[in-house]
Coordinates of C-alpha atoms in Angstrom, one line a residue:
M1 CA 107.2 85.5 101.2
D2 CA 109.7 87.0 103.7
V3 CA 110.8 85.9 107.1
I4 CA 109.8 88.4 109.8
G5 CA 110.1 87.8 113.5
G6 CA 111.2 84.2 112.9
R7 CA 108.0 83.4 111.0
R8 CA 107.3 83.4 107.3
M9 CA 104.9 86.3 106.7
P10 CA 104.3 88.5 103.7
L11 CA 105.6 92.0 104.4
W12 CA 102.3 93.5 103.1
V13 CA 100.4 91.7 105.8
T14 CA 102.5 93.2 108.5
T15 CA 102.2 96.6 106.9
A16 CA 98.4 96.2 106.5
V17 CA 98.0 95.3 110.2
L18 CA 99.9 98.3 111.3
A19 CA 98.1 100.6 108.8
L20 CA 94.7 99.4 110.1
S21 CA 95.9 100.0 113.6
G22 CA 96.7 103.6 112.6
M23 CA 93.2 104.0 111.1
V24 CA 91.8 103.3 114.6
T25 CA 93.4 106.6 115.7
S26 CA 91.1 108.7 113.5
L27 CA 88.1 106.5 114.2
T28 CA 88.4 107.2 117.9
F29 CA 87.7 110.9 117.2
T30 CA 85.2 110.9 114.3
L31 CA 83.0 108.0 115.5
T32 CA 81.8 110.2 118.3
I33 CA 81.0 113.3 116.2
A34 CA 77.6 111.9 115.1
L35 CA 76.7 111.5 118.8
V36 CA 77.6 115.1 119.7
P37 CA 74.0 116.6 119.2
A38 CA 72.5 113.8 121.3
L39 CA 75.1 113.6 124.1
P40 CA 73.4 116.1 126.4
S41 CA 70.2 114.1 126.4
I42 CA 72.0 110.7 126.5
L43 CA 74.1 111.7 129.5
E44 CA 71.7 114.2 131.1
V45 CA 74.2 117.0 131.1
S46 CA 74.5 120.5 129.6
S47 CA 76.0 121.0 126.1
N48 CA 79.0 122.6 127.7
D49 CA 79.6 119.5 129.9
A50 CA 79.0 117.2 127.0
S51 CA 81.8 118.8 125.0
W52 CA 84.2 117.3 127.5
V53 CA 83.5 113.9 125.8
I54 CA 85.5 115.2 122.8
T55 CA 88.0 117.4 124.8
I56 CA 89.1 114.6 127.2
T57 CA 90.2 112.4 124.4
L58 CA 92.2 115.1 122.7
L59 CA 93.8 116.0 126.0
T60 CA 94.7 112.4 126.8
S61 CA 96.1 111.7 123.3
S62 CA 98.2 114.9 123.3
V63 CA 99.8 114.1 126.6
V64 CA 100.1 110.3 126.3
T65 CA 101.4 110.0 122.7
P66 CA 104.9 111.5 123.3
I67 CA 105.1 109.5 126.6
L68 CA 104.2 106.1 125.0
S69 CA 106.4 106.9 122.0
R70 CA 109.4 107.4 124.2
M71 CA 108.6 104.2 126.1
A72 CA 108.3 102.4 122.8
D73 CA 111.9 103.4 122.0
M74 CA 113.0 102.1 125.4
Y75 CA 110.9 99.0 126.1
G76 CA 109.7 97.8 122.7
K77 CA 107.5 99.2 120.0
K78 CA 105.3 96.1 119.7
K79 CA 104.7 96.2 123.4
M80 CA 103.5 99.8 123.4
L81 CA 101.3 99.1 120.3
I82 CA 99.6 96.4 122.2
A83 CA 99.3 98.5 125.4
S84 CA 97.7 101.4 123.5
L85 CA 95.3 99.2 121.6
S86 CA 94.4 97.3 124.8
T87 CA 93.7 100.5 126.6
L88 CA 91.5 101.6 123.7
V89 CA 89.5 98.3 124.0
I90 CA 89.1 98.8 127.8
G91 CA 87.9 102.4 127.4
S92 CA 85.4 101.4 124.7
I93 CA 84.0 98.6 126.9
I94 CA 83.7 101.1 129.8
V95 CA 81.7 103.5 127.7
A96 CA 79.5 100.9 126.1
T97 CA 78.6 99.2 129.4
G98 CA 78.2 102.4 131.4
D99 CA 75.5 105.0 131.0
T100 CA 76.7 107.9 133.0
F101 CA 78.7 111.1 132.2
W102 CA 81.6 110.0 134.4
T103 CA 82.0 106.5 132.9
M104 CA 81.9 108.2 129.5
L105 CA 84.7 110.5 130.5
V106 CA 86.8 107.7 131.9
G107 CA 86.3 105.5 128.8
R108 CA 86.9 108.3 126.4
S109 CA 90.1 109.3 128.2
L110 CA 91.4 105.7 127.8
Q111 CA 90.5 105.8 124.1
G112 CA 92.9 108.7 123.9
F113 CA 95.8 106.2 124.1
A114 CA 95.1 105.2 120.5
P115 CA 96.8 108.0 118.6
S116 CA 100.2 106.9 119.8
L117 CA 99.7 103.9 117.4
V118 CA 100.7 106.1 114.4
P119 CA 104.2 107.4 115.4
I120 CA 105.1 104.1 117.1
G121 CA 103.8 102.0 114.1
I122 CA 105.7 104.2 111.6
S123 CA 108.9 103.8 113.6
L124 CA 108.4 100.0 113.8
L125 CA 107.9 99.9 110.0
R126 CA 111.2 101.7 109.6
D127 CA 112.9 99.1 111.8
I128 CA 111.6 95.9 110.2
L129 CA 111.1 96.6 106.5
P130 CA 113.8 96.6 103.8
R131 CA 114.9 100.0 102.5
E132 CA 113.0 99.9 99.2
R133 CA 109.6 99.5 101.1
I134 CA 109.9 101.9 103.9
S135 CA 108.8 105.1 102.1
S136 CA 105.6 103.5 100.6
A137 CA 104.8 101.8 103.9
V138 CA 105.1 105.1 105.9
A139 CA 103.0 106.8 103.3
M140 CA 100.4 104.1 103.5
M141 CA 100.2 104.2 107.3
S142 CA 99.9 108.0 107.2
G143 CA 97.1 107.7 104.6
T144 CA 95.0 105.3 106.5
V145 CA 94.5 108.1 109.1
G146 CA 92.5 110.0 106.5
V147 CA 90.4 106.9 105.6
G148 CA 89.5 106.5 109.3
T149 CA 88.5 110.1 109.5
A150 CA 86.3 109.8 106.4
L151 CA 84.7 106.5 107.3
G152 CA 84.0 107.5 110.9
L153 CA 81.1 109.8 110.2
P154 CA 78.9 107.4 108.0
I155 CA 79.8 104.4 110.2
S156 CA 78.9 106.1 113.4
G157 CA 75.7 107.5 111.9
F158 CA 74.6 104.1 110.7
L159 CA 75.4 102.4 114.0
Y160 CA 73.7 105.1 116.1
E161 CA 70.6 105.1 114.0
H162 CA 70.1 101.4 113.8
F163 CA 71.6 99.9 117.0
G164 CA 71.9 102.8 119.5
W165 CA 74.8 104.8 120.7
Q166 CA 76.5 102.0 122.6
A167 CA 77.0 100.1 119.3
V168 CA 79.5 102.8 118.3
F169 CA 81.8 101.9 121.1
V170 CA 81.2 98.2 120.8
F171 CA 82.4 98.5 117.3
T172 CA 85.7 100.2 118.4
A173 CA 86.1 97.5 121.1
V174 CA 85.7 94.6 118.6
L175 CA 88.0 96.3 116.1
G176 CA 90.6 97.1 118.6
A177 CA 90.6 93.5 120.1
A178 CA 91.0 92.0 116.6
L179 CA 94.0 94.3 115.9
V180 CA 95.6 93.3 119.2
V181 CA 95.4 89.7 118.1
G182 CA 96.8 90.6 114.7
I183 CA 99.8 92.5 116.2
L184 CA 100.4 89.7 118.7
F185 CA 100.7 87.0 116.0
I186 CA 101.8 88.9 112.9
V187 CA 103.9 92.0 113.8
P188 CA 107.4 91.3 115.1
E189 CA 109.1 93.3 117.9
S190 CA 111.6 95.8 116.8
P191 CA 115.2 94.8 117.4
V192 CA 116.0 98.5 118.1
Q193 CA 115.7 99.6 121.7
S194 CA 117.3 102.4 123.8
P195 CA 118.5 101.3 127.2
G196 CA 118.2 103.4 130.3
A197 CA 115.8 104.5 133.0
F198 CA 112.6 106.3 132.1
D199 CA 112.3 110.0 133.0
W200 CA 109.3 110.0 135.3
T201 CA 110.0 113.5 136.7
G202 CA 110.1 115.1 133.3
T203 CA 107.0 113.1 132.3
L204 CA 105.0 114.5 135.2
L205 CA 106.1 118.1 134.6
F206 CA 105.4 117.8 130.9
S207 CA 101.9 116.3 131.5
V208 CA 100.8 119.1 133.9
A209 CA 102.1 121.9 131.7
L210 CA 100.7 120.5 128.4
T211 CA 97.3 119.7 129.9
A212 CA 97.0 123.2 131.2
L213 CA 98.0 124.6 127.8
L214 CA 95.5 122.5 125.9
L215 CA 92.7 123.5 128.4
V216 CA 93.5 127.2 127.8
I217 CA 93.3 126.6 124.0
S218 CA 90.1 124.6 124.0
K219 CA 88.2 126.0 126.9
A220 CA 89.3 129.6 127.3
G221 CA 86.0 130.9 125.7
Q222 CA 84.0 129.2 128.5
W223 CA 86.0 130.3 131.5
E224 CA 86.4 133.5 133.5
L225 CA 89.5 135.6 133.1
A226 CA 90.9 134.7 136.5
V227 CA 90.8 131.0 135.7
I228 CA 92.4 131.5 132.4
L229 CA 95.3 133.6 134.0
A230 CA 95.8 130.9 136.6
M231 CA 96.0 128.2 133.9
V232 CA 98.5 130.4 132.0
G233 CA 100.6 130.6 135.1
V234 CA 100.6 126.8 135.4
V235 CA 101.7 126.5 131.8
A236 CA 104.5 129.0 132.2
A237 CA 105.7 127.6 135.5
G238 CA 105.5 124.0 134.2
F239 CA 107.5 124.6 131.0
L240 CA 110.0 126.9 132.7
T241 CA 110.7 124.0 135.1
W242 CA 110.5 121.2 132.6
V243 CA 112.9 122.6 130.0
P244 CA 116.0 122.9 132.2
Q245 CA 115.1 119.6 133.8
Q246 CA 115.2 117.9 130.4
L247 CA 118.5 119.5 129.5
K248 CA 120.0 118.1 132.7
A249 CA 118.3 114.7 132.8
N250 CA 120.5 111.7 132.0
N251 CA 117.8 110.1 129.8
P252 CA 115.2 112.9 129.1
M253 CA 111.7 112.2 128.0
V254 CA 112.3 114.6 125.1
D255 CA 115.8 115.3 123.8
L256 CA 115.4 119.0 123.4
R257 CA 118.8 119.4 121.8
T258 CA 117.8 116.9 119.1
M259 CA 114.3 118.4 118.7
T260 CA 115.9 121.9 118.1
R261 CA 118.2 120.6 115.3
R262 CA 117.3 122.5 112.2
P263 CA 115.8 119.7 110.1
V264 CA 113.6 118.4 113.0
L265 CA 112.5 121.9 114.2
L266 CA 111.6 123.2 110.8
T267 CA 109.7 119.9 109.9
N268 CA 107.7 120.2 113.1
I269 CA 106.9 123.9 112.4
S270 CA 105.8 123.0 108.9
S271 CA 103.7 120.2 110.3
F272 CA 101.7 122.6 112.4
F273 CA 100.7 124.6 109.4
V274 CA 100.0 121.6 107.2
T275 CA 97.7 120.2 109.9
T276 CA 95.8 123.4 110.0
G277 CA 94.9 123.0 106.3
T278 CA 94.2 119.3 106.7
F279 CA 91.9 119.6 109.7
A280 CA 90.1 122.6 108.2
N281 CA 89.1 120.2 105.4
Y282 CA 87.4 117.8 107.8
L283 CA 85.8 120.6 109.8
M284 CA 84.6 122.9 107.0
T285 CA 83.5 120.4 104.3
P286 CA 80.6 118.9 106.2
Q287 CA 79.4 122.3 107.2
E288 CA 79.6 123.6 103.6
I289 CA 77.5 120.6 102.4
Q290 CA 74.9 120.7 105.2
A291 CA 74.4 124.4 105.5
P292 CA 71.1 125.6 104.0
I293 CA 71.1 127.3 100.6
E294 CA 69.9 130.5 102.4
S295 CA 73.2 130.8 104.2
G296 CA 74.7 132.0 100.9
Y297 CA 77.1 129.1 100.3
G298 CA 75.6 125.9 101.7
L299 CA 74.2 123.0 99.6
G300 CA 71.4 122.0 102.0
E301 CA 72.3 118.3 102.0
S302 CA 71.8 115.8 104.9
A303 CA 74.4 114.7 107.4
L304 CA 74.5 111.3 105.7
V305 CA 75.4 112.9 102.4
A306 CA 78.0 115.0 104.1
G307 CA 79.6 111.9 105.7
L308 CA 79.6 110.0 102.4
A309 CA 81.1 113.0 100.6
M310 CA 84.1 112.8 102.8
I311 CA 85.0 109.2 101.8
P312 CA 86.6 110.1 98.5
A313 CA 89.0 112.5 100.4
G314 CA 90.0 109.7 102.8
V315 CA 90.4 107.1 100.2
T316 CA 92.6 109.5 98.2
Q317 CA 95.3 109.5 100.9
V318 CA 95.6 105.7 100.6
V319 CA 95.5 105.7 96.8
I320 CA 98.3 108.1 96.5
A321 CA 100.5 106.4 99.1
P322 CA 102.4 104.3 96.5
L323 CA 103.0 107.5 94.5
S324 CA 104.1 109.3 97.7
G325 CA 106.6 106.5 98.4
R326 CA 108.1 106.7 95.0
L327 CA 108.4 110.5 95.1
L328 CA 110.1 110.3 98.5
D329 CA 112.7 107.9 97.1
A330 CA 113.2 110.0 94.0
W331 CA 112.9 113.6 95.3
G332 CA 113.5 113.4 99.0
G333 CA 111.4 114.4 102.0
R334 CA 111.8 118.2 101.7
T335 CA 110.7 118.4 98.1
V336 CA 107.7 116.2 98.7
L337 CA 106.7 118.3 101.7
L338 CA 107.0 121.4 99.6
A339 CA 104.8 119.8 96.9
G340 CA 102.2 118.8 99.4
N341 CA 102.0 122.3 100.8
A342 CA 101.8 123.9 97.4
F343 CA 99.0 121.5 96.4
M344 CA 97.1 122.4 99.5
V345 CA 97.4 126.1 98.7
F346 CA 96.1 125.5 95.2
A347 CA 93.2 123.3 96.6
Y348 CA 92.0 126.0 99.0
L349 CA 92.2 128.8 96.4
Y350 CA 90.1 126.5 94.2
R351 CA 87.6 126.0 97.0
I352 CA 87.1 129.7 97.5
F353 CA 85.8 130.2 93.9
F354 CA 84.3 126.8 93.0
A355 CA 81.6 125.5 95.4
D356 CA 78.3 125.7 93.6
A357 CA 77.7 122.0 93.3
L358 CA 78.3 118.9 95.4
W359 CA 80.9 117.5 93.0
M360 CA 82.9 120.7 93.2
V361 CA 83.0 120.5 96.9
I362 CA 84.0 116.9 96.8
L363 CA 86.7 117.6 94.3
G364 CA 88.1 120.4 96.4
S365 CA 88.2 118.1 99.4
V366 CA 90.0 115.5 97.3
L367 CA 92.6 118.1 96.2
V368 CA 93.3 119.0 99.8
S369 CA 93.7 115.3 100.6
I370 CA 96.3 114.9 97.9
G371 CA 98.4 117.7 99.5
T372 CA 97.8 116.1 102.9
G373 CA 98.9 112.7 101.7
L374 CA 102.1 114.0 100.3
S375 CA 102.9 116.2 103.3
F376 CA 102.1 113.6 105.9
A377 CA 104.1 110.9 104.1
S378 CA 107.2 113.2 104.0
M379 CA 107.2 114.4 107.6
P380 CA 108.1 111.1 109.4
T381 CA 110.8 110.4 106.8
L382 CA 112.4 113.8 107.4
I383 CA 112.3 113.4 111.1
M384 CA 113.6 109.8 111.2
A385 CA 116.5 110.7 108.9
S386 CA 117.6 113.5 111.4
V387 CA 117.4 111.7 114.8
P388 CA 119.2 108.7 116.2
R389 CA 117.6 105.4 115.3
T390 CA 117.0 104.7 119.0
D391 CA 114.8 107.8 119.3
T392 CA 112.6 107.6 116.2
A393 CA 109.3 106.8 118.0
A394 CA 109.8 109.6 120.5
A395 CA 110.6 112.1 117.7
N396 CA 107.6 111.0 115.7
G397 CA 105.5 111.3 118.9
I398 CA 106.5 114.9 119.3
N399 CA 105.5 115.5 115.7
S400 CA 102.1 113.9 116.4
L401 CA 101.8 116.3 119.4
I402 CA 102.5 119.3 117.2
R403 CA 99.7 118.1 114.9
A404 CA 97.3 117.7 117.8
M405 CA 98.2 121.3 118.9
S406 CA 97.4 122.5 115.4
M407 CA 94.0 120.7 115.5
S408 CA 93.2 122.3 118.8
V409 CA 94.0 125.8 117.5
T410 CA 92.1 125.2 114.3
S411 CA 89.0 124.0 116.2
A412 CA 89.2 127.0 118.5
L413 CA 89.5 129.4 115.5
V414 CA 86.4 127.8 113.9
A415 CA 84.5 128.0 117.2
L416 CA 85.4 131.7 117.5
L417 CA 84.2 132.4 113.9
A418 CA 81.0 130.5 114.6
T419 CA 80.4 133.1 117.4
V420 CA 81.4 136.3 115.7
M421 CA 80.7 135.6 112.0
A422 CA 77.4 133.6 112.1
V423 CA 74.1 133.9 110.2
S424 CA 70.8 132.7 111.4
V425 CA 68.6 130.6 109.2
S426 CA 65.3 129.3 110.5
G427 CA 66.5 129.8 114.1
Q428 CA 69.7 127.8 113.5
E429 CA 73.2 129.4 113.6
Y430 CA 75.6 128.7 110.7
L431 CA 78.9 130.2 109.7
S432 CA 78.4 133.1 107.3
S433 CA 79.6 133.0 103.7
N434 CA 82.4 135.4 104.6
A435 CA 83.5 133.2 107.5
M436 CA 83.7 130.2 105.2
V437 CA 85.8 132.1 102.7
F438 CA 88.0 133.4 105.6
C439 CA 88.6 129.8 106.8
F440 CA 89.6 128.7 103.3
A441 CA 91.9 131.7 103.0
V442 CA 93.5 130.9 106.4
A443 CA 94.0 127.3 105.3
A444 CA 95.6 128.4 102.0
A445 CA 97.9 130.8 104.0
S446 CA 98.8 128.0 106.3
G447 CA 99.9 125.9 103.4
L448 CA 101.9 128.8 102.1
V449 CA 103.7 129.3 105.4
G450 CA 104.3 125.6 105.7
A451 CA 105.9 125.6 102.3
G452 CA 108.1 128.6 103.2
V453 CA 109.3 126.9 106.3
A454 CA 109.9 123.6 104.5
F455 CA 112.0 125.4 101.9
F456 CA 114.7 126.1 104.6
I457 CA 114.9 122.4 105.7
P458 CA 118.4 121.4 104.8
V459 CA 118.9 118.7 102.3
D460 CA 120.5 115.8 104.2
T461 CA 122.5 113.1 102.4
R462 CA 121.6 110.7 105.2
T463 CA 118.2 109.4 104.2
L464 CA 116.0 106.4 105.1
E465 CA 117.2 104.7 102.0
S466 CA 120.8 104.8 103.0
D467 CA 120.6 104.1 106.7
C468 CA 117.7 101.7 107.1
I469 CA 118.2 98.1 108.0
Q470 CA 119.5 96.5 104.9
S471 CA 117.7 93.1 104.9
A472 CA 114.1 92.0 104.6
K473 CA 115.1 89.1 106.9
T474 CA 115.6 91.4 109.9
D475 CA 115.0 89.6 113.1
A476 CA 115.9 90.2 116.7
G477 CA 119.6 89.3 116.8
H478 CA 120.0 89.1 113.0
G479 CA 120.6 91.8 110.4
V480 CA 121.0 94.6 113.0
A481 CA 123.6 95.3 115.7
L482 CA 122.9 97.3 118.9
I483 CA 125.9 98.9 120.5
T484 CA 126.0 100.4 123.9
G485 CA 128.8 101.8 126.0
R486 CA 130.1 104.9 127.7
V487 CA 132.1 107.9 126.7
T488 CA 134.6 109.0 129.4
V489 CA 136.6 112.2 129.4
G490 CA 140.2 112.3 130.5
D491 CA 140.8 110.8 134.0
G492 CA 137.2 110.8 135.1
V493 CA 136.5 114.5 134.4
G494 CA 132.8 115.4 134.7
L495 CA 130.9 116.1 131.6
V496 CA 129.5 119.6 131.0
R497 CA 127.4 118.7 128.0
P498 CA 126.3 115.3 126.7
P499 CA 128.8 113.8 124.2
L500 CA 127.9 113.0 120.7
V501 CA 128.8 109.6 119.1
N502 CA 128.9 109.3 115.4
L503 CA 129.0 105.9 113.6
L504 CA 130.4 105.7 110.1
T505 CA 131.2 103.1 107.5
L506 CA 134.8 102.9 106.3
D507 CA 133.8 104.7 103.1
G508 CA 132.4 107.6 105.1
A509 CA 128.7 107.0 105.1
Q510 CA 126.8 107.7 108.3
V511 CA 124.8 104.8 109.7
D512 CA 123.7 106.3 113.0
W513 CA 124.5 108.7 115.7
A514 CA 123.7 109.1 119.4
R515 CA 123.6 111.7 122.1
A516 CA 125.0 110.3 125.3
D517 CA 123.7 111.3 128.8
L518 CA 125.6 113.2 131.4
Q519 CA 127.2 110.0 132.6
G520 CA 128.4 109.4 129.0
R521 CA 126.1 106.4 128.4
Y522 CA 125.0 105.9 124.8
S523 CA 123.3 103.4 122.5
A524 CA 123.2 103.2 118.7
V525 CA 122.1 100.9 116.0
L526 CA 124.2 99.5 113.1
P527 CA 123.0 97.7 110.0
G528 CA 124.8 94.5 111.1
P529 CA 128.1 93.1 112.2
G530 CA 131.2 94.5 110.6
R531 CA 133.9 97.1 111.0
Y532 CA 132.9 100.7 111.6
L533 CA 134.4 104.0 112.6
M534 CA 133.3 105.7 115.9
V535 CA 133.8 109.4 116.5
A536 CA 133.2 110.7 120.0
N537 CA 133.0 114.5 120.6
T538 CA 132.2 116.6 123.6
A539 CA 132.5 120.3 124.5
G540 CA 136.0 121.4 125.3
W541 CA 137.8 118.2 124.1
A542 CA 139.2 117.1 120.8
P543 CA 137.2 114.4 119.0
Q544 CA 138.3 110.8 119.6
T545 CA 138.2 108.4 116.7
Q546 CA 138.6 104.7 116.7
L547 CA 137.8 101.7 114.6
I548 CA 135.4 99.2 116.1
D549 CA 134.6 95.6 115.2
V550 CA 131.0 94.5 115.8
H551 CA 130.5 90.8 115.8
G552 CA 127.1 90.1 117.4
A553 CA 123.6 91.5 117.8
E554 CA 124.6 93.5 120.9
T555 CA 128.1 94.8 121.7
V556 CA 129.5 97.0 124.5
I557 CA 132.1 99.6 123.3
D558 CA 133.5 102.2 125.6
I559 CA 135.6 105.1 124.3
T560 CA 137.7 107.7 126.1
V561 CA 138.2 111.3 124.9
T562 CA 141.8 112.1 125.9
K563 CA 142.9 115.4 124.5
Q564 CA 141.5 118.5 126.2
L565 CA 141.2 121.7 124.2
V566 CA 143.0 124.6 125.9
L567 CA 143.8 128.3 125.7
R568 CA 147.5 128.5 126.5
G569 CA 150.2 131.1 126.1
R570 CA 153.3 132.8 127.7
V571 CA 153.7 136.1 129.4
T572 CA 157.1 137.9 129.1
A573 CA 158.4 141.1 130.5
D574 CA 161.4 142.9 128.9
G575 CA 162.3 139.7 127.0
G576 CA 162.1 137.3 129.9
P577 CA 159.3 135.1 131.4
L578 CA 157.1 136.7 133.9
E579 CA 156.3 134.4 136.9
G580 CA 153.2 134.8 139.0
A581 CA 151.3 137.1 136.6
V582 CA 147.5 136.9 136.9
I583 CA 145.8 136.0 133.7
V584 CA 142.1 137.0 133.6
L585 CA 139.9 135.7 130.9
S586 CA 136.6 137.4 130.2
R587 CA 134.0 137.5 127.4
S588 CA 134.0 140.7 125.3
E589 CA 130.8 141.9 126.8
G590 CA 132.4 141.8 130.3
A591 CA 131.4 138.4 131.8
L592 CA 134.2 136.9 133.8
V593 CA 135.3 133.4 132.6
G594 CA 138.1 132.7 135.1
S595 CA 141.7 133.5 136.2
V596 CA 145.0 131.7 136.6
R597 CA 148.7 132.5 137.4
T598 CA 151.7 132.0 135.2
D599 CA 154.4 129.4 136.2
V600 CA 158.1 129.9 136.5
Q601 CA 158.4 129.9 132.7
G602 CA 155.7 132.5 132.4
R603 CA 153.3 129.9 130.9
Y604 CA 149.6 129.6 131.6
E605 CA 146.9 127.2 130.4
V606 CA 143.2 127.1 130.9
Q607 CA 140.4 125.0 129.5
L608 CA 139.1 126.3 126.2
P609 CA 136.2 128.7 126.9
P610 CA 133.1 128.8 124.8
V611 CA 133.3 129.9 121.2
G612 CA 133.2 133.7 120.7
P613 CA 135.2 136.9 121.3
H614 CA 137.2 137.1 124.5
I615 CA 139.6 139.4 126.3
V616 CA 142.8 138.0 127.9
T617 CA 144.4 140.3 130.5
A618 CA 147.8 139.8 132.2
I619 CA 148.3 141.7 135.5
D620 CA 151.8 142.2 136.9
S621 CA 151.1 143.5 140.4
Q622 CA 154.8 143.8 141.3
A623 CA 155.4 146.3 138.6
N624 CA 151.9 147.9 138.7
R625 CA 151.1 147.2 135.1
A626 CA 148.7 145.2 132.9
H627 CA 148.3 144.2 129.3
S628 CA 145.2 142.9 127.3
R629 CA 144.6 141.2 124.0
K630 CA 141.4 140.6 122.2
L631 CA 140.9 137.3 120.4
V632 CA 138.1 135.1 119.0
I633 CA 138.0 131.6 120.5
G634 CA 137.1 128.9 118.0
V635 CA 136.8 125.1 118.4
Q636 CA 140.5 124.4 118.4
S637 CA 143.2 124.9 121.1
T638 CA 144.4 128.5 120.9
V639 CA 147.7 130.2 121.8
C640 CA 147.7 133.8 123.2
D641 CA 151.1 135.3 124.2
L642 CA 151.3 138.6 126.0
K643 CA 154.4 140.9 126.3
F644 CA 155.3 143.7 128.7
Q645 CA 157.8 146.3 127.7
G646 CA 158.8 149.2 129.9
L647 CA 157.4 150.0 133.4
A648 CA 154.2 151.9 132.3
S649 CA 150.8 150.4 132.6
Q650 CA 149.6 149.1 129.2

């Protein structure tokens, strides 16, 4: 029994509630799949219009997940879990009590808030669990998503057949409400929060651009070329406006500088390809089982059998969660991600050649799920080890968005193959045998690419094991210290780029880091009160280091960077100082950086320019002469002297 949130509560209960909440994410999508054939008659719309019931949820989840994840870092992870689950319940009630196409769309869009539960829940587990339990808990929560996907098909089929289509949404409403109660009374709030104002401008731009992009991916085959080009224009204009806005924002919705760090960027790229293989398993396996034998590959089984056959794959992800956790602790995230990708490649190669019986197909699906479980457990740990602790939910939210984008692309590819590589059996269209093999080959290739990308993820000595909260008795105000403050430069000099703040123990271990905004405000999390080393660094200035003593749960510590990095030197003519000479600094490709005049001693000094090759030119207009030197500017103050000799221009 451990104390969590001021109450005595077993840690496994807290983990179980969060894991079950994550399972709701996949149920939100798969519970509706059984209704797809009947939706046109239920809603009295065309099949094309009925497809929006699925699309609207994917759109909402893709847009909302990064937003809610960022808000979770700022306003509280438990609060956002309750908000997303409550919205799911409201959406389910709207769908269950309404019987029109528009109430269905409204309710389904609200259900799209549910997927944010996974990145927020994983980040909350990282904040409240002791270090030895984090990896297994993260693996467990990632695994329950697969269980929800597998159980969704048979559950929805049973409810629809025996109680009507409304029962499917009553089920999600009841389940969601029960989990809201569980989170309220069992799950503690995270003590880690990032202060600041929410970036509403960036959120609006991001939402518009991303919605347009997802519509192009999912609906391009149904639209005219002019509409597609218009949407592409919206995407381009939206992101071209959003990116610079995020780089200048004081508290951006997405910290693009952190997201483009090598470990985070490569993990997200690998995630895209891993998800392609994972989602292909759930798309292709039911088709492989249900397709008639005459198709050349199908087993001719019922939809019920296909749904039940997916359960072993989903359960596998939960069963291997403890193993994934132990492997993460022993091998590290990169190696586990490599292993997951490699296992997926092997699984799909197996599926290309062995699919003559139901047990072979189920085994192939289980093998894919093993690779999925390993990969999905490793990705959050890699990301959380590479971002500030106050940004973990937002970073995991972007990773979830990458996965959603991969799912959209995979679905679009399968839909395209269903059009161009189909066979007709008894008047019904099915994927051809060649199309099925092609899908499996693409999935195997995706795993191979994902492994190749994962190979270049740098091995970081800062892991979840070394920087997590060090006590199972973590509580708001106990066992963790939040520090906030401001980095100032010189005598109020304006910042060109956001400063970085690094927090170290006295033996050199990193405990957290933070990227300040353009006003220098930062926040970071320490394992607890004590003495630490703070290092502040910003472009053009020497790092400032100071010892800090943290006594309470929240401490304000300001730090001033005092030493500016400069390019300095002295200009002489015939052995003496040259006063009033013009010093011109330019980059080697010709771009002007700036100019200055020498003083009475012939000395000059300018702020250190960006790293790279430069040319320093001294102009003596009185003697009609000039002299230049080439030098490479680094990250330290640099000296460059220039000498004139004789009267000729040099």
